[in-house]
Amino acid sequence: MAQPLSESDINQALSSLEGWEFNEDKISKEFSFNDFSEALGFIVRVGLEAEKQVHHPELFNVYNTVKISLSTHDAGGKVTQKDVDLAKAIESVS
Amino acid sequence: MAQPLSESDINQALSSLEGWEFNEDKISKEFSFNDFSEALGFIVRVGLEAEKQVHHPELFNVYNTVKISLSTHDAGGKVTQKDVDLAKAIESVS
């Protein structure tokens, strides 16, 4: 089972990522695109990364915006290294 | 500009659709799938319908579930015929 990260570990991990926030036991970021088509392309690429990592985001899309929230179900809904790794992969396709 | 539908018109339209609810000026439905891969396939098909109709949903995905909410920005965030039409198209690809 994945171990929850401490708040200072989470904040340190986020310091190397642009625009991610730690809030309510999740790390999250809102992405904006030129239009829905670009947002959908991003969602698909995030989905492929999620399948690769066998770890899945919460995803909220309205037209050209996509909000991603990450936490680990198997760790009581807390943030683990799995979330940090997926956030890095998401950055690489955004 | 699209005209808002009355509550009785909305409820009548929803009576021919399975599982849609009218709540907080939106019509919405939660769809469940076997896994994330199926849910992502559904999201993509919904996206293609949305682009075709030039009308887009709010979409919330957690693993195998996808909640879709529809309202019309150009009609003050109220439900219009555009939402009913998109709901029908979404049913056809679910």
Short mmCIF file of C-alpha atoms in Angstrom, two decimals:
data_model
loop_
_atom_site.label_atom_id
_atom_site.label_comp_id
_atom_site.label_asym_id
_atom_site.label_seq_id
_atom_site.Cartn_x
_atom_site.Cartn_y
_atom_site.Cartn_z
CA MET A 1 0.00 0.00 0.00
CA ALA A 2 1.25 3.47 -0.90
CA GLN A 3 2.34 5.65 2.04
CA PRO A 4 0.92 9.17 2.44
CA LEU A 5 3.50 11.93 2.00
CA SER A 6 3.95 14.54 4.72
CA GLU A 7 2.77 18.07 3.97
CA SER A 8 6.37 19.28 3.72
CA ASP A 9 7.25 16.46 1.30
CA ILE A 10 4.22 17.38 -0.81
CA ASN A 11 5.11 21.07 -0.85
CA GLN A 12 8.68 20.25 -1.77
CA ALA A 13 7.52 18.03 -4.65
CA LEU A 14 5.12 20.74 -5.87
CA SER A 15 7.88 23.38 -5.84
CA SER A 16 9.35 21.74 -8.95
CA LEU A 17 5.94 21.72 -10.71
CA GLU A 18 4.28 24.82 -12.16
CA GLY A 19 0.86 25.82 -10.80
CA TRP A 20 -0.05 22.78 -8.69
CA GLU A 21 -1.67 23.35 -5.29
CA PHE A 22 -2.14 21.16 -2.22
CA ASN A 23 -5.62 21.52 -0.78
CA GLU A 24 -8.15 19.26 0.97
CA ASP A 25 -5.87 16.18 0.82
CA LYS A 26 -5.41 16.53 -2.96
CA ILE A 27 -2.96 18.11 -5.34
CA SER A 28 -4.67 19.92 -8.17
CA LYS A 29 -4.20 22.25 -11.11
CA GLU A 30 -6.50 23.95 -13.58
CA PHE A 31 -5.34 23.91 -17.19
CA SER A 32 -6.69 26.28 -19.87
CA PHE A 33 -6.64 25.74 -23.62
CA ASN A 34 -7.67 27.64 -26.73
CA ASP A 35 -10.85 25.62 -27.21
CA PHE A 36 -12.66 22.37 -26.38
CA SER A 37 -10.82 20.43 -29.06
CA GLU A 38 -7.47 21.16 -27.41
CA ALA A 39 -8.90 20.38 -23.97
CA LEU A 40 -10.20 17.01 -25.19
CA GLY A 41 -6.81 16.20 -26.71
CA PHE A 42 -5.22 16.91 -23.34
CA ILE A 43 -7.78 14.73 -21.52
CA VAL A 44 -6.97 11.81 -23.81
CA ARG A 45 -3.22 12.23 -23.27
CA VAL A 46 -3.74 12.42 -19.49
CA GLY A 47 -5.85 9.26 -19.76
CA LEU A 48 -3.09 7.39 -21.56
CA GLU A 49 -0.56 8.43 -18.88
CA ALA A 50 -3.01 7.36 -16.17
CA GLU A 51 -3.44 3.92 -17.70
CA LYS A 52 0.35 3.58 -18.04
CA GLN A 53 0.83 4.43 -14.35
CA VAL A 54 -2.25 2.44 -13.23
CA HIS A 55 -3.29 5.55 -11.29
CA HIS A 56 -6.16 7.83 -12.26
CA PRO A 57 -7.04 11.50 -11.74
CA GLU A 58 -10.26 13.27 -10.92
CA LEU A 59 -10.96 15.37 -13.94
CA PHE A 60 -13.41 18.25 -14.38
CA ASN A 61 -13.86 19.76 -17.83
CA VAL A 62 -15.86 22.80 -18.87
CA TYR A 63 -15.25 23.82 -22.52
CA ASN A 64 -11.57 24.92 -22.66
CA THR A 65 -10.63 24.26 -19.03
CA VAL A 66 -9.61 20.99 -17.36
CA LYS A 67 -9.14 20.77 -13.61
CA ILE A 68 -7.13 17.76 -12.46
CA SER A 69 -7.10 16.58 -8.83
CA LEU A 70 -4.92 13.77 -7.56
CA SER A 71 -5.02 11.65 -4.42
CA THR A 72 -4.50 7.95 -3.70
CA HIS A 73 -7.57 5.85 -2.89
CA ASP A 74 -5.43 3.02 -1.46
CA ALA A 75 -3.82 5.46 0.98
CA GLY A 76 -7.09 6.67 2.50
CA GLY A 77 -7.48 9.40 -0.10
CA LYS A 78 -4.17 11.04 0.87
CA VAL A 79 -1.42 12.28 -1.44
CA THR A 80 1.36 9.77 -2.18
CA GLN A 81 4.35 9.53 -4.51
CA LYS A 82 1.97 8.06 -7.12
CA ASP A 83 0.20 11.43 -7.31
CA VAL A 84 3.44 13.34 -7.65
CA ASP A 85 4.58 10.97 -10.42
CA LEU A 86 1.29 11.33 -12.28
CA ALA A 87 1.40 15.13 -11.90
CA LYS A 88 4.86 15.13 -13.51
CA ALA A 89 3.60 12.98 -16.39
CA ILE A 90 0.59 15.30 -16.83
CA GLU A 91 2.90 18.32 -16.98
CA SER A 92 4.86 16.62 -19.73
CA VAL A 93 1.74 16.32 -21.95
CA SER A 94 0.16 19.71 -21.15
CA MET B 1 -29.99 33.39 -28.55
CA ALA B 2 -31.41 30.11 -27.29
CA GLN B 3 -34.58 30.40 -25.19
CA PRO B 4 -34.74 28.73 -21.76
CA LEU B 5 -37.24 25.86 -21.55
CA SER B 6 -39.92 25.86 -18.86
CA GLU B 7 -39.60 23.34 -16.05
CA SER B 8 -42.52 21.34 -17.43
CA ASP B 9 -40.95 21.28 -20.92
CA ILE B 10 -37.68 20.07 -19.39
CA ASN B 11 -39.38 17.35 -17.37
CA GLN B 12 -41.33 16.23 -20.42
CA ALA B 13 -38.12 16.05 -22.49
CA LEU B 14 -36.36 14.07 -19.73
CA SER B 15 -39.23 11.56 -19.52
CA SER B 16 -38.04 10.10 -22.83
CA LEU B 17 -34.43 9.85 -21.59
CA GLU B 18 -33.19 7.27 -19.08
CA GLY B 19 -31.70 8.53 -15.81
CA TRP B 20 -31.39 12.26 -16.48
CA GLU B 21 -32.30 14.69 -13.70
CA PHE B 22 -33.11 18.41 -13.65
CA ASN B 23 -31.41 20.15 -10.75
CA GLU B 24 -29.89 23.59 -10.09
CA ASP B 25 -30.65 24.87 -13.63
CA LYS B 26 -28.88 21.91 -15.24
CA ILE B 27 -29.80 18.51 -16.58
CA SER B 28 -27.36 15.84 -15.53
CA LYS B 29 -26.65 12.12 -15.45
CA GLU B 30 -23.95 9.93 -13.96
CA PHE B 31 -22.71 7.14 -16.18
CA SER B 32 -20.78 4.10 -14.90
CA PHE B 33 -18.48 1.85 -16.89
CA ASN B 34 -16.41 -1.27 -16.29
CA ASP B 35 -13.14 0.64 -16.02
CA PHE B 36 -11.34 3.89 -16.86
CA SER B 37 -10.60 2.81 -20.41
CA GLU B 38 -14.33 2.50 -21.16
CA ALA B 39 -15.04 5.80 -19.41
CA LEU B 40 -12.38 7.58 -21.50
CA GLY B 41 -13.81 6.09 -24.69
CA PHE B 42 -17.20 7.50 -23.70
CA ILE B 43 -15.71 10.93 -22.93
CA VAL B 44 -14.16 11.05 -26.40
CA ARG B 45 -17.44 10.08 -28.09
CA VAL B 46 -19.30 12.70 -26.05
CA GLY B 47 -16.66 15.23 -27.11
CA LEU B 48 -17.15 14.43 -30.79
CA GLU B 49 -20.94 14.89 -30.41
CA ALA B 50 -20.37 18.17 -28.56
CA GLU B 51 -18.17 19.52 -31.34
CA LYS B 52 -20.74 18.43 -33.93
CA GLN B 53 -23.51 20.28 -32.08
CA VAL B 54 -21.27 23.26 -31.17
CA HIS B 55 -22.49 22.82 -27.59
CA HIS B 56 -20.41 21.45 -24.74
CA PRO B 57 -21.07 19.63 -21.48
CA GLU B 58 -19.61 19.96 -18.01
CA LEU B 59 -17.90 16.66 -17.43
CA PHE B 60 -16.61 15.14 -14.18
CA ASN B 61 -14.68 11.88 -14.33
CA VAL B 62 -13.42 9.70 -11.50
CA TYR B 63 -12.05 6.35 -12.70
CA ASN B 64 -15.07 4.46 -14.16
CA THR B 65 -17.72 7.15 -13.63
CA VAL B 66 -18.53 10.17 -15.78
CA LYS B 67 -21.02 12.79 -14.62
CA ILE B 68 -22.36 15.00 -17.41
CA SER B 69 -24.18 18.28 -16.69
CA LEU B 70 -25.78 20.41 -19.39
CA SER B 71 -26.94 24.01 -19.47
CA THR B 72 -26.69 26.83 -22.01
CA HIS B 73 -24.24 29.65 -21.32
CA ASP B 74 -25.90 31.91 -23.94
CA ALA B 75 -29.24 31.53 -22.16
CA GLY B 76 -28.00 32.71 -18.76
CA GLY B 77 -26.97 29.20 -17.74
CA LYS B 78 -30.51 27.85 -18.14
CA VAL B 79 -31.59 24.64 -19.87
CA THR B 80 -32.55 25.00 -23.56
CA GLN B 81 -33.40 22.70 -26.45
CA LYS B 82 -29.64 22.55 -27.19
CA ASP B 83 -29.14 20.69 -23.90
CA VAL B 84 -31.94 18.25 -24.61
CA ASP B 85 -30.52 17.59 -28.09
CA LEU B 86 -27.03 16.99 -26.70
CA ALA B 87 -28.42 14.71 -23.97
CA LYS B 88 -30.10 12.60 -26.68
CA ALA B 89 -26.85 12.40 -28.65
CA ILE B 90 -24.96 11.42 -25.48
CA GLU B 91 -27.48 8.64 -24.78
CA SER B 92 -26.87 7.32 -28.29
CA VAL B 93 -23.14 6.86 -27.61
CA SER B 94 -23.38 5.60 -23.99
#
